PDB file of C-alpha atoms in Angstrom:
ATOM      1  CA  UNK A   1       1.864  41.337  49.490  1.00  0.00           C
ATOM      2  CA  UNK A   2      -0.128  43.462  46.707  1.00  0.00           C
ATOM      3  CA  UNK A   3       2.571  43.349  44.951  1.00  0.00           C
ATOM      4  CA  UNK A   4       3.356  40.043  44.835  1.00  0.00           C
ATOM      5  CA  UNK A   5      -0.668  39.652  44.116  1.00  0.00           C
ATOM      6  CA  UNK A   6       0.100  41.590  40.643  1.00  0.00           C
ATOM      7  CA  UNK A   7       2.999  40.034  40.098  1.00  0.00           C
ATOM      8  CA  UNK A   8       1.275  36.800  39.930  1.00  0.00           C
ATOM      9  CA  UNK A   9      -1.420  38.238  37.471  1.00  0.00           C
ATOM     10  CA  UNK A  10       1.313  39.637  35.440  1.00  0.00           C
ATOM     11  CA  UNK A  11       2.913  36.566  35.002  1.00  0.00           C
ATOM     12  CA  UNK A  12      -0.588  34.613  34.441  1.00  0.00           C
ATOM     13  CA  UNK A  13      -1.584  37.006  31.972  1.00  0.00           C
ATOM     14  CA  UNK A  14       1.865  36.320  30.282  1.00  0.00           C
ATOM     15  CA  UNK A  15       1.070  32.847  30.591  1.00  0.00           C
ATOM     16  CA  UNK A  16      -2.606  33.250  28.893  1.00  0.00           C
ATOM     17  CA  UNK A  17      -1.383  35.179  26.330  1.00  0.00           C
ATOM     18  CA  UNK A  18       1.427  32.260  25.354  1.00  0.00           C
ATOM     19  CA  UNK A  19      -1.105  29.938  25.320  1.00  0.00           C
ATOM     20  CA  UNK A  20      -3.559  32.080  22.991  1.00  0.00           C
ATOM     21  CA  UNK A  21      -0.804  32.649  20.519  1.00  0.00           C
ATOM     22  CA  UNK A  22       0.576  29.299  20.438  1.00  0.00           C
ATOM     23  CA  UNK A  23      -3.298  27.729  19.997  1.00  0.00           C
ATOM     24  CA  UNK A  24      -3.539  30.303  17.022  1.00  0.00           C
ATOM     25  CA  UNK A  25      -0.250  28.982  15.396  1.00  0.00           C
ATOM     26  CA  UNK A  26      -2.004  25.142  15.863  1.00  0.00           C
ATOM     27  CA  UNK A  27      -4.886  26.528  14.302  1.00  0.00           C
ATOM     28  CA  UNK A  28      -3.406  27.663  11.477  1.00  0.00           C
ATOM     29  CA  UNK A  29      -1.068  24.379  11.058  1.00  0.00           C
ATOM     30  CA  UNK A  30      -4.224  22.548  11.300  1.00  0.00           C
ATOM     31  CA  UNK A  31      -6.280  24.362   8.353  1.00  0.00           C
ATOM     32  CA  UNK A  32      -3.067  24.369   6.117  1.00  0.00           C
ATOM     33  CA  UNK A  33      -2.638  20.737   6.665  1.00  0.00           C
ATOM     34  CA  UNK A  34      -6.653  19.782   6.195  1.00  0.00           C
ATOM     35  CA  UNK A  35      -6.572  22.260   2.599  1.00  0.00           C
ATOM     36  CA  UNK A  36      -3.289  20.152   1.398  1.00  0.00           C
ATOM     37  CA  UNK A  37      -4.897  17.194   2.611  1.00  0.00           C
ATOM     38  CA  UNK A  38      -8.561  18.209   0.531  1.00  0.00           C
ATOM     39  CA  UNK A  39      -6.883  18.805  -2.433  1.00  0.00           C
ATOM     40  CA  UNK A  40      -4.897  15.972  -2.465  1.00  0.00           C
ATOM     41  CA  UNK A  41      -7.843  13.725  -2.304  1.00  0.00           C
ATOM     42  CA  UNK A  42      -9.534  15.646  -4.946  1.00  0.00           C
ATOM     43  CA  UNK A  43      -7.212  15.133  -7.405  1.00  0.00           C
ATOM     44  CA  UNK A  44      -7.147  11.324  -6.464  1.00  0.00           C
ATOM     45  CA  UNK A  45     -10.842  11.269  -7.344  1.00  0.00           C
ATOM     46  CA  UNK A  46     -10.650  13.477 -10.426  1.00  0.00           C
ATOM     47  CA  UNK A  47      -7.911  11.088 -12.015  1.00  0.00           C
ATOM     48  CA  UNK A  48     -10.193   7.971 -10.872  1.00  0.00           C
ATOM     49  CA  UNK A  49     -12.753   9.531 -12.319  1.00  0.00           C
ATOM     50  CA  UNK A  50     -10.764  10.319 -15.650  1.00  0.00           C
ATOM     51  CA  UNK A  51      -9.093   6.670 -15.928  1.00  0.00           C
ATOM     52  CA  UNK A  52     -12.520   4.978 -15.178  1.00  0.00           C
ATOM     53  CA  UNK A  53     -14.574   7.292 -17.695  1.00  0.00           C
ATOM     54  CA  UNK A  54     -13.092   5.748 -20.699  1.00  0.00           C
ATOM     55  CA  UNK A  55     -13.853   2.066 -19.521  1.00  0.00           C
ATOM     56  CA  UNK A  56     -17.270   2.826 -18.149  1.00  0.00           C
ATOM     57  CA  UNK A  57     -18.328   4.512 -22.225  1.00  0.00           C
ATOM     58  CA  UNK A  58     -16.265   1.626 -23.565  1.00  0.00           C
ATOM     59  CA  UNK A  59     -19.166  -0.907 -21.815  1.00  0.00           C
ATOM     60  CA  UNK A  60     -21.495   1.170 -22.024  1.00  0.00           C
ATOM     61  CA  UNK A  61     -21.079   1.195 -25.837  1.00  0.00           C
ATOM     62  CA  UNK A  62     -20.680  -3.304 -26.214  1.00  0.00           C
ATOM     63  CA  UNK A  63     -24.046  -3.463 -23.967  1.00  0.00           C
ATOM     64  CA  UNK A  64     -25.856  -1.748 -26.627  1.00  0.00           C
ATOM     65  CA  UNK A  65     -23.879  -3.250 -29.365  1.00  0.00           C
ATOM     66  CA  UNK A  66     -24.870  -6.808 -27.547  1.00  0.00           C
ATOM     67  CA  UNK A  67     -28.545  -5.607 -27.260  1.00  0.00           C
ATOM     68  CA  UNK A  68     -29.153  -4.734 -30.587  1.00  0.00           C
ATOM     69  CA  UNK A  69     -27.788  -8.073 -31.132  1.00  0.00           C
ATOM     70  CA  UNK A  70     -30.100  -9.952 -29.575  1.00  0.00           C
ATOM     71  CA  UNK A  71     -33.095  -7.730 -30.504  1.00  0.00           C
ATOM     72  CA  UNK A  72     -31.689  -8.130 -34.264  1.00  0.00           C
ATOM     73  CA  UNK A  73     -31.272 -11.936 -34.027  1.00  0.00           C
ATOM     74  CA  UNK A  74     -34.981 -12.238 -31.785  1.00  0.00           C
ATOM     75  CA  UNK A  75     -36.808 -10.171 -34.806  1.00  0.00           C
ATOM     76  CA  UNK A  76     -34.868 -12.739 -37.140  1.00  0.00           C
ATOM     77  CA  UNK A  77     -35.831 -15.726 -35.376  1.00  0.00           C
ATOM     78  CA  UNK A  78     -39.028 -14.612 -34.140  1.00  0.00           C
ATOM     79  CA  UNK A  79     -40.628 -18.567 -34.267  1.00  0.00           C
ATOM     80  CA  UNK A  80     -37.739 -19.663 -31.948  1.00  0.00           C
ATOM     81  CA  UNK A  81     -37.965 -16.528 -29.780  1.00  0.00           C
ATOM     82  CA  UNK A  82     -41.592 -17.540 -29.273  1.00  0.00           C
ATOM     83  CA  UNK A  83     -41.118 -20.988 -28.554  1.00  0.00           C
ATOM     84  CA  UNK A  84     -38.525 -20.496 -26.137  1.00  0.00           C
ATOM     85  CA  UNK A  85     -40.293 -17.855 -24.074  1.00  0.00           C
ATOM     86  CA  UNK A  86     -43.292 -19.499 -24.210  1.00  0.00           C
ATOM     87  CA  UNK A  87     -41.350 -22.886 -22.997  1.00  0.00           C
ATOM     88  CA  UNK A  88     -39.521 -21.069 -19.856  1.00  0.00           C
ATOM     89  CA  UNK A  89     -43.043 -19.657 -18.624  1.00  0.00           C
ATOM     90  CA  UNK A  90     -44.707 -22.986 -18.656  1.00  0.00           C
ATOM     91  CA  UNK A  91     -41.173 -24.462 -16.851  1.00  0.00           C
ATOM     92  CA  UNK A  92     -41.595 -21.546 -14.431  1.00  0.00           C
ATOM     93  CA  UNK A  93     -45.260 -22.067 -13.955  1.00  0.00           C
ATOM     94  CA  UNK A  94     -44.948 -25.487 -13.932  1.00  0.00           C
ATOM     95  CA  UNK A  95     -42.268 -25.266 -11.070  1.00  0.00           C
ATOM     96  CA  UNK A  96     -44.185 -22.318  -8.769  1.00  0.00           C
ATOM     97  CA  UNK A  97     -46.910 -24.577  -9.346  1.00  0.00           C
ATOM     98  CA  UNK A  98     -45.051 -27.656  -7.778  1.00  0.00           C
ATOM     99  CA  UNK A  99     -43.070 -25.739  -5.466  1.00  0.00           C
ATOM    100  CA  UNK A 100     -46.299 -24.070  -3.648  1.00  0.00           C
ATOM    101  CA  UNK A 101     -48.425 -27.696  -3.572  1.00  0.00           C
ATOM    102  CA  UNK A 102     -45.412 -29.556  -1.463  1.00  0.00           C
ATOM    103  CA  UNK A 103     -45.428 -26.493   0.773  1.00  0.00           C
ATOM    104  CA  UNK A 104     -48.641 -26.216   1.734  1.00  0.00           C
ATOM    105  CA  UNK A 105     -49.751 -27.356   5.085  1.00  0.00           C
ATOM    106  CA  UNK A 106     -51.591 -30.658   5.720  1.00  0.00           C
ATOM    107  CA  UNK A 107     -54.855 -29.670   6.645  1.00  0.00           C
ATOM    108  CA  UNK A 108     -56.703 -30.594  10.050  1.00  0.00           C
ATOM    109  CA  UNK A 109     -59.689 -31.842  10.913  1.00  0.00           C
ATOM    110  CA  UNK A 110     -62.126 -30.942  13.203  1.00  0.00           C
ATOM    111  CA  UNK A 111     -62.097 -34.297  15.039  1.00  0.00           C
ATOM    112  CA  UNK A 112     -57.915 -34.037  15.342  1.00  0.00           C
TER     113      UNK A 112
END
């Protein structure tokens, strides 16, 4: 009976030893397939980034182009700039003004 005892253990220690090498080998698989996988996905963002950063200066460029525009043609037309500004506030005050009378609560009386 002993030795059927260590034959047993033999053949489990066989058995752990399969199992070590063969979660090794699915280790390794793994980490190969997660580097291929990381630098794949970096070079999808790196040529994003590169086909994007020629658009992004491209707008970045007509913004300030369009602003010095505007401050160009406000400096030239500095009467009208005036006017209108001055003419949106009083809309705007005009408007908060009429907006926060209709929204006010009716007051109540003592004898309510």
């Amino acid at each position: 009976m002993a030795a059927n005892t260590e034959d047993i253990r033999a053949s489990v220690s066989k058995d752990i030893a399969a199992l070590q090498q063969e979660v090794s080998r699915l280790q390794k698989m793994i980490s190969a397939q997660g580097a291929e996988a990381y630098y794949e996905v970096r070079g999808r963002a790196g040529k994003a980034y590169e086909d994007a950063l020629p658009r992004a200066k491209n707008a970045v460029a007509q913004i300030k182009a369009e602003g010095a525009a505007a401050a160009g043609a406000a400096r030239e037309h500095a009467a009208a700039t005036t006017t209108a500004l001055a003419l949106a506030g009083a809309i705007g005050f005009l408007a908060g003004y009429l907006l926060s009378g209709a929204s006010q609560p009716q007051p109540r009386h003592w004898w309510r």
